[in-house]
Amino acid sequence: MPTLDDLFLKVQKPSRYTGGELNSVMKDRAAVDVRFAFCFPDLYEVGMSHLGMKILYGLFNSQPDIWCERVFAPDTDMESLMREHRIPLWALESRDPLTVFDFVGFTLQYEMSYTAVLNMLDLAHIPLRSADRDERFPIVVAGGPCACNPEPIADFVDIFFLGEGEEVDLEVLRLYRDMKKDGTYTKAAFLRRAAQIEGVYVPALYEVSYNADGTVAAVTPKDNAPAVVRKRIIRDLDTCYYPESFVVPFTDIVFDRAQSEIFRGCIRGCRFCQAGFIYRPVREKSPEVINKQAHDLCASTGYEEFSLSSLSTSDYTKLEELLPMLLEWSEKEHTNISLPSLRVDGFSEELAQKLNVLRRAGLTFAPEAGTQRLRDAINKNVTEEEIFRTVTKAYNAGWTAVKLYFMMGLPTETLEDVAGIASLGQKLVNLFYQNPDRPKGKGVTISISCACFVPKPFTPFQWEPQDTAEQLAEKQAHLRESVTTKKISLSMHDNTTSYLEAVLARGDRRLCAVLEEVWKRGSKLDAWSEHFDHDRWIGAFRDLGIDPAFYANRRRSYDEVLPWDHLDYGVSKEFLIRESEKARAATTTPNCRQQCQHCGAACWKEGVCVERR
Amino acid sequence: MSVANGFYTVRLVFSKTGRAKYISHLDLYRAMTRVLRRAAIPLWYTEGFNKHPYITFAAPLSLGHESVCERMDFRLTDETVSMREIVDRINACLPEGLKAISAAEAVTKASDLGYAKYRLRLSCSPAVLRAFLDQPSILVEKKTKKKGGVKTVEIKPHLKDVSVEDADGQAVLTITLPYSNDMTVNPTLLLTALSAFAGAEVTGEACRLELFDRHGAVFA
Ligand code: SF4
């Protein structure tokens, strides 16, 4: 049988599989109690860019009795060699197969990675279904945003962690260690006790029953599991663990830089955005802490760039305090600061100059909808005036390209709203040619990118149907006709992936069978368009007699039991219903700092909920 | 030591073995940039819009080959850090498989490289290897600079300081090959010719032992 070393030279970019990167953590197998294989169900380049994984990798390894290692989905060339020679999936640090680990943990960032989870379990020679794994196999756990409705993969996972993992993960690992030590460990006993920890959801301890019309009748806990599982949050980000070093990859990855988290949550409450609800409430880190963490990280990694990480940089209340601190050392040390999702408005002239704010922010806007009415309906608080103001500044400064991001298929959207996308683009073209100070001798390009809306759990749109393929095709055609100038370039996303996302995002446990079937038929890296096969999915649904439209295109009533109703992310159903009704009336909602909406997240008495307004 | 133009050039000798042999040349450049930054070496940066440190490698190593004699040049802004300290600081920051051996001010230009010495642990027997080497002529196909072009080259006269050992029936070849702007024979080329001669694929683990200049002196 060939060794791993024999395989490395036969594949593209072998350093994705070898481990040994700068700052990767090696420990003595015999000196640790718990071994944790942290799996990202996508390729190395994608997974290694993910901040959440870096935080938990550092946190686990800061514990002397835990060794956490990294695992990524192999690319197809490596996978076929592994299957040909029956070499099981290994963890990068020790190169041990996953079967020797105590825990195999997945982070679920997007629905289209679910088949990669199954494929990785299979490549690791671990049975897919929780019920088929006895004490000989690792406990399979999962967390991340998709855990807020984990039902479509509930049969494959032993434990889901809801919310922020920093505390709850360690509590579960310690329970495991203690039960192993005192001899009371069996998988069943462990899962029963873990389910008593707040933030832990053990799907096998819940029975789901269905109504004749296919909707969920009830989710019934057993073995004393709590009827409702509430997510966990970190109360104080300043004292919460943050890694002093990142693993620095050899090969180029998507985000190859240091990252400092500046706050969690988002005050805005855009109604389509799941992150704006499931990460509530907003909690900020203090500028001193951010500054120190950023500087330490750059020193330990040697990165030449770092970025501030959050859902919306401009909403950080102490940005004007933080940026000068960062600039003081970063300029000296030739380190670039990148400020994603920055609003150009609202900077002092001096700081804007110093930072070259325009260059950093780029000319990218996400109005999401083409008319003010629809922007009000989705509570996206961007006005044309704001865009015009910034774009004018940019034209004056010599810019000739603007990017606009939109969504199509938003609730209450009409063809008029769709045409509004084109006319907003047209207005920016006109703005350019009416500007006497525009760059001379150059044309302008407005790039419009249009994604398809996917209704998500725990948002005010969780009851909404997704537009059908026909409706979306009609809208796309209408947009194409509405664009009458070559100065506007239009790119519209294919809607077949969005359709499956809509199915999986709001699916129930009956979809586990579909996932397994579509994986058997060859799906494994669905997040990559070159590997995604829509027909394969549709074929699996058809052969199993499950109608995907039931999940994607059906309007739910407010009193329907939703598959995730037994999970509690702080935001109350009453609040989401209020927001849903306001969307229909195209009424906006002030953000958390302007006026608290009593969404429910104040139950933690933290962050923005207890700030002075 | 001279700090002309605001910088002077240091040449680091380092080894690249074990897990590090899978680091490609481009990736090594990126990794070393970060190592030098981590080590807080007073790096000299290029001027201009896209400022970056000046770092070059004398002789790129094939992916999968090991080496105990890699050379990396970089520029420093001041000479207050001793060579000993540079080596120590870099070693404190290197990932597994990379190790700094020595540092000195760069003397020889990279264009004066002449030869490289290798040790190859081969999958064939010493007898096969000897027969291969004893041929009066060894012809190989080499890619030319033109896209898709190949030419046939006689390499026999270029094989220097050849020694063959027997390690439990496997041949271990130590050999010096040309490595210059005019002519380069890398071990992979030799393996291809050997495989053709043996009529079966011969694989080998390669380790580069030393680099020499045109006159045969150690590349310094
Ligand atoms: S309780 Fe109020 S302040 Fe807190 S997250 Fe909800 S709306 Fe915002």
mmCIF file of N, CA, C and O in Angstrom, chain A residues 171-213:
data_model
loop_
_atom_site.group_PDB
_atom_site.id
_atom_site.type_symbol
_atom_site.label_atom_id
_atom_site.label_comp_id
_atom_site.label_asym_id
_atom_site.label_seq_id
_atom_site.Cartn_x
_atom_site.Cartn_y
_atom_site.Cartn_z
ATOM 1 N N GLU A 171 -17.218 22.523 27.638
ATOM 2 C CA GLU A 171 -18.001 21.832 28.669
ATOM 3 C C GLU A 171 -18.315 20.407 28.234
ATOM 4 O O GLU A 171 -18.245 19.464 29.027
ATOM 5 N N VAL A 172 -18.646 20.245 26.964
ATOM 6 C CA VAL A 172 -18.977 18.910 26.464
ATOM 7 C C VAL A 172 -17.727 18.015 26.432
ATOM 8 O O VAL A 172 -17.770 16.839 26.813
ATOM 9 N N LEU A 173 -16.607 18.589 26.011
ATOM 10 C CA LEU A 173 -15.371 17.800 25.965
ATOM 11 C C LEU A 173 -14.946 17.367 27.375
ATOM 12 O O LEU A 173 -14.467 16.245 27.583
ATOM 13 N N ARG A 174 -15.166 18.252 28.342
ATOM 14 C CA ARG A 174 -14.801 17.904 29.725
ATOM 15 C C ARG A 174 -15.718 16.823 30.281
ATOM 16 O O ARG A 174 -15.266 15.912 30.983
ATOM 17 N N LEU A 175 -16.997 16.919 29.951
ATOM 18 C CA LEU A 175 -17.925 15.874 30.402
ATOM 19 C C LEU A 175 -17.471 14.521 29.862
ATOM 20 O O LEU A 175 -17.437 13.517 30.583
ATOM 21 N N TYR A 176 -17.086 14.502 28.595
ATOM 22 C CA TYR A 176 -16.622 13.269 27.952
ATOM 23 C C TYR A 176 -15.399 12.720 28.686
ATOM 24 O O TYR A 176 -15.331 11.550 29.053
ATOM 25 N N ARG A 177 -14.428 13.628 28.907
ATOM 26 C CA ARG A 177 -13.196 13.210 29.586
ATOM 27 C C ARG A 177 -13.507 12.635 30.970
ATOM 28 O O ARG A 177 -13.021 11.564 31.336
ATOM 29 N N ASP A 178 -14.365 13.323 31.711
ATOM 30 C CA ASP A 178 -14.671 12.875 33.074
ATOM 31 C C ASP A 178 -15.397 11.531 33.068
ATOM 32 O O ASP A 178 -15.107 10.654 33.887
ATOM 33 N N MET A 179 -16.321 11.365 32.134
ATOM 34 C CA MET A 179 -17.050 10.087 32.086
ATOM 35 C C MET A 179 -16.128 8.952 31.687
ATOM 36 O O MET A 179 -16.273 7.824 32.159
ATOM 37 N N LYS A 180 -15.175 9.255 30.790
ATOM 38 C CA LYS A 180 -14.208 8.210 30.414
ATOM 39 C C LYS A 180 -13.375 7.831 31.639
ATOM 40 O O LYS A 180 -13.067 6.658 31.863
ATOM 41 N N LYS A 181 -13.001 8.856 32.418
ATOM 42 C CA LYS A 181 -12.115 8.605 33.559
ATOM 43 C C LYS A 181 -12.823 7.843 34.665
ATOM 44 O O LYS A 181 -12.236 6.934 35.262
ATOM 45 N N ASP A 182 -14.084 8.217 34.919
ATOM 46 C CA ASP A 182 -14.738 7.517 36.037
ATOM 47 C C ASP A 182 -15.484 6.256 35.579
ATOM 48 O O ASP A 182 -16.206 5.636 36.349
ATOM 49 N N GLY A 183 -15.288 5.892 34.327
ATOM 50 C CA GLY A 183 -15.810 4.609 33.869
ATOM 51 C C GLY A 183 -17.308 4.580 33.606
ATOM 52 O O GLY A 183 -17.886 3.515 33.390
ATOM 53 N N THR A 184 -17.962 5.738 33.603
ATOM 54 C CA THR A 184 -19.415 5.736 33.373
ATOM 55 C C THR A 184 -19.747 5.957 31.895
ATOM 56 O O THR A 184 -20.902 6.044 31.524
ATOM 57 N N TYR A 185 -18.698 6.038 31.048
ATOM 58 C CA TYR A 185 -18.953 6.395 29.653
ATOM 59 C C TYR A 185 -19.588 5.270 28.854
ATOM 60 O O TYR A 185 -19.076 4.152 28.803
ATOM 61 N N THR A 186 -20.748 5.561 28.300
ATOM 62 C CA THR A 186 -21.230 4.835 27.126
ATOM 63 C C THR A 186 -21.720 5.950 26.216
ATOM 64 O O THR A 186 -22.015 7.057 26.705
ATOM 65 N N LYS A 187 -21.824 5.678 24.938
ATOM 66 C CA LYS A 187 -22.243 6.757 24.043
ATOM 67 C C LYS A 187 -23.619 7.287 24.476
ATOM 68 O O LYS A 187 -23.832 8.493 24.579
ATOM 69 N N ALA A 188 -24.529 6.358 24.762
ATOM 70 C CA ALA A 188 -25.893 6.774 25.092
ATOM 71 C C ALA A 188 -25.925 7.611 26.367
ATOM 72 O O ALA A 188 -26.586 8.653 26.431
ATOM 73 N N ALA A 189 -25.185 7.164 27.390
ATOM 74 C CA ALA A 189 -25.182 7.900 28.660
ATOM 75 C C ALA A 189 -24.566 9.276 28.462
ATOM 76 O O ALA A 189 -25.059 10.280 28.992
ATOM 77 N N PHE A 190 -23.499 9.325 27.677
ATOM 78 C CA PHE A 190 -22.831 10.598 27.417
ATOM 79 C C PHE A 190 -23.778 11.575 26.713
ATOM 80 O O PHE A 190 -23.908 12.729 27.108
ATOM 81 N N LEU A 191 -24.462 11.101 25.680
ATOM 82 C CA LEU A 191 -25.354 11.993 24.943
ATOM 83 C C LEU A 191 -26.483 12.493 25.837
ATOM 84 O O LEU A 191 -26.874 13.660 25.769
ATOM 85 N N ARG A 192 -26.995 11.597 26.687
ATOM 86 C CA ARG A 192 -28.081 12.005 27.602
ATOM 87 C C ARG A 192 -27.611 13.114 28.530
ATOM 88 O O ARG A 192 -28.312 14.091 28.746
ATOM 89 N N ARG A 193 -26.400 12.964 29.046
ATOM 90 C CA ARG A 193 -25.916 13.991 29.983
ATOM 91 C C ARG A 193 -25.530 15.269 29.244
ATOM 92 O O ARG A 193 -25.772 16.374 29.742
ATOM 93 N N ALA A 194 -24.954 15.118 28.044
ATOM 94 C CA ALA A 194 -24.569 16.315 27.276
ATOM 95 C C ALA A 194 -25.796 17.166 26.963
ATOM 96 O O ALA A 194 -25.739 18.395 26.980
ATOM 97 N N ALA A 195 -26.930 16.490 26.717
ATOM 98 C CA ALA A 195 -28.148 17.217 26.338
ATOM 99 C C ALA A 195 -28.625 18.144 27.450
ATOM 100 O O ALA A 195 -29.420 19.049 27.207
ATOM 101 N N GLN A 196 -28.136 17.935 28.661
ATOM 102 C CA GLN A 196 -28.535 18.800 29.781
ATOM 103 C C GLN A 196 -27.748 20.110 29.793
ATOM 104 O O GLN A 196 -28.089 21.029 30.531
ATOM 105 N N ILE A 197 -26.684 20.185 28.996
ATOM 106 C CA ILE A 197 -25.875 21.411 28.955
ATOM 107 C C ILE A 197 -26.555 22.423 28.034
ATOM 108 O O ILE A 197 -26.977 22.068 26.927
ATOM 109 N N GLU A 198 -26.651 23.663 28.477
ATOM 110 C CA GLU A 198 -27.309 24.667 27.635
ATOM 111 C C GLU A 198 -26.540 24.858 26.330
ATOM 112 O O GLU A 198 -25.312 24.953 26.335
ATOM 113 N N GLY A 199 -27.267 24.893 25.222
ATOM 114 C CA GLY A 199 -26.631 25.071 23.921
ATOM 115 C C GLY A 199 -26.319 23.761 23.214
ATOM 116 O O GLY A 199 -25.796 23.765 22.110
ATOM 117 N N VAL A 200 -26.647 22.630 23.863
ATOM 118 C CA VAL A 200 -26.373 21.328 23.257
ATOM 119 C C VAL A 200 -27.680 20.700 22.771
ATOM 120 O O VAL A 200 -28.634 20.571 23.537
ATOM 121 N N TYR A 201 -27.700 20.333 21.520
ATOM 122 C CA TYR A 201 -28.875 19.693 20.927
ATOM 123 C C TYR A 201 -28.482 18.296 20.457
ATOM 124 O O TYR A 201 -27.610 18.143 19.608
ATOM 125 N N VAL A 202 -29.109 17.307 21.041
ATOM 126 C CA VAL A 202 -28.858 15.909 20.652
ATOM 127 C C VAL A 202 -30.085 15.428 19.881
ATOM 128 O O VAL A 202 -31.107 15.076 20.478
ATOM 129 N N PRO A 203 -30.015 15.432 18.552
ATOM 130 C CA PRO A 203 -31.235 15.189 17.774
ATOM 131 C C PRO A 203 -31.868 13.821 18.034
ATOM 132 O O PRO A 203 -33.090 13.679 17.944
ATOM 133 N N ALA A 204 -31.037 12.823 18.399
ATOM 134 C CA ALA A 204 -31.599 11.483 18.608
ATOM 135 C C ALA A 204 -32.556 11.468 19.798
ATOM 136 O O ALA A 204 -33.358 10.539 19.947
ATOM 137 N N LEU A 205 -32.488 12.486 20.641
ATOM 138 C CA LEU A 205 -33.362 12.522 21.818
ATOM 139 C C LEU A 205 -34.686 13.245 21.542
ATOM 140 O O LEU A 205 -35.419 13.580 22.457
ATOM 141 N N TYR A 206 -34.956 13.506 20.270
ATOM 142 C CA TYR A 206 -36.205 14.194 19.910
ATOM 143 C C TYR A 206 -36.923 13.398 18.821
ATOM 144 O O TYR A 206 -36.320 13.027 17.813
ATOM 145 N N GLU A 207 -38.197 13.180 19.069
ATOM 146 C CA GLU A 207 -39.036 12.442 18.127
ATOM 147 C C GLU A 207 -39.832 13.463 17.316
ATOM 148 O O GLU A 207 -40.468 14.339 17.903
ATOM 149 N N VAL A 208 -39.791 13.361 15.994
ATOM 150 C CA VAL A 208 -40.561 14.297 15.178
ATOM 151 C C VAL A 208 -41.762 13.581 14.597
ATOM 152 O O VAL A 208 -41.626 12.495 14.020
ATOM 153 N N SER A 209 -42.964 14.148 14.779
ATOM 154 C CA SER A 209 -44.154 13.558 14.147
ATOM 155 C C SER A 209 -44.719 14.559 13.139
ATOM 156 O O SER A 209 -44.492 15.772 13.250
ATOM 157 N N TYR A 210 -45.420 14.026 12.149
ATOM 158 C CA TYR A 210 -45.873 14.863 11.036
ATOM 159 C C TYR A 210 -47.385 14.820 10.899
ATOM 160 O O TYR A 210 -48.033 13.821 11.223
ATOM 161 N N ASN A 211 -47.957 15.894 10.376
ATOM 162 C CA ASN A 211 -49.382 15.941 10.045
ATOM 163 C C ASN A 211 -49.609 15.297 8.680
ATOM 164 O O ASN A 211 -48.659 15.068 7.919
ATOM 165 N N ALA A 212 -50.890 15.050 8.371
ATOM 166 C CA ALA A 212 -51.229 14.430 7.088
ATOM 167 C C ALA A 212 -50.787 15.311 5.920
ATOM 168 O O ALA A 212 -50.422 14.809 4.858
ATOM 169 N N ASP A 213 -50.775 16.626 6.114
ATOM 170 C CA ASP A 213 -50.379 17.506 5.009
ATOM 171 C C ASP A 213 -48.861 17.630 4.868
ATOM 172 O O ASP A 213 -48.370 18.406 4.056
#
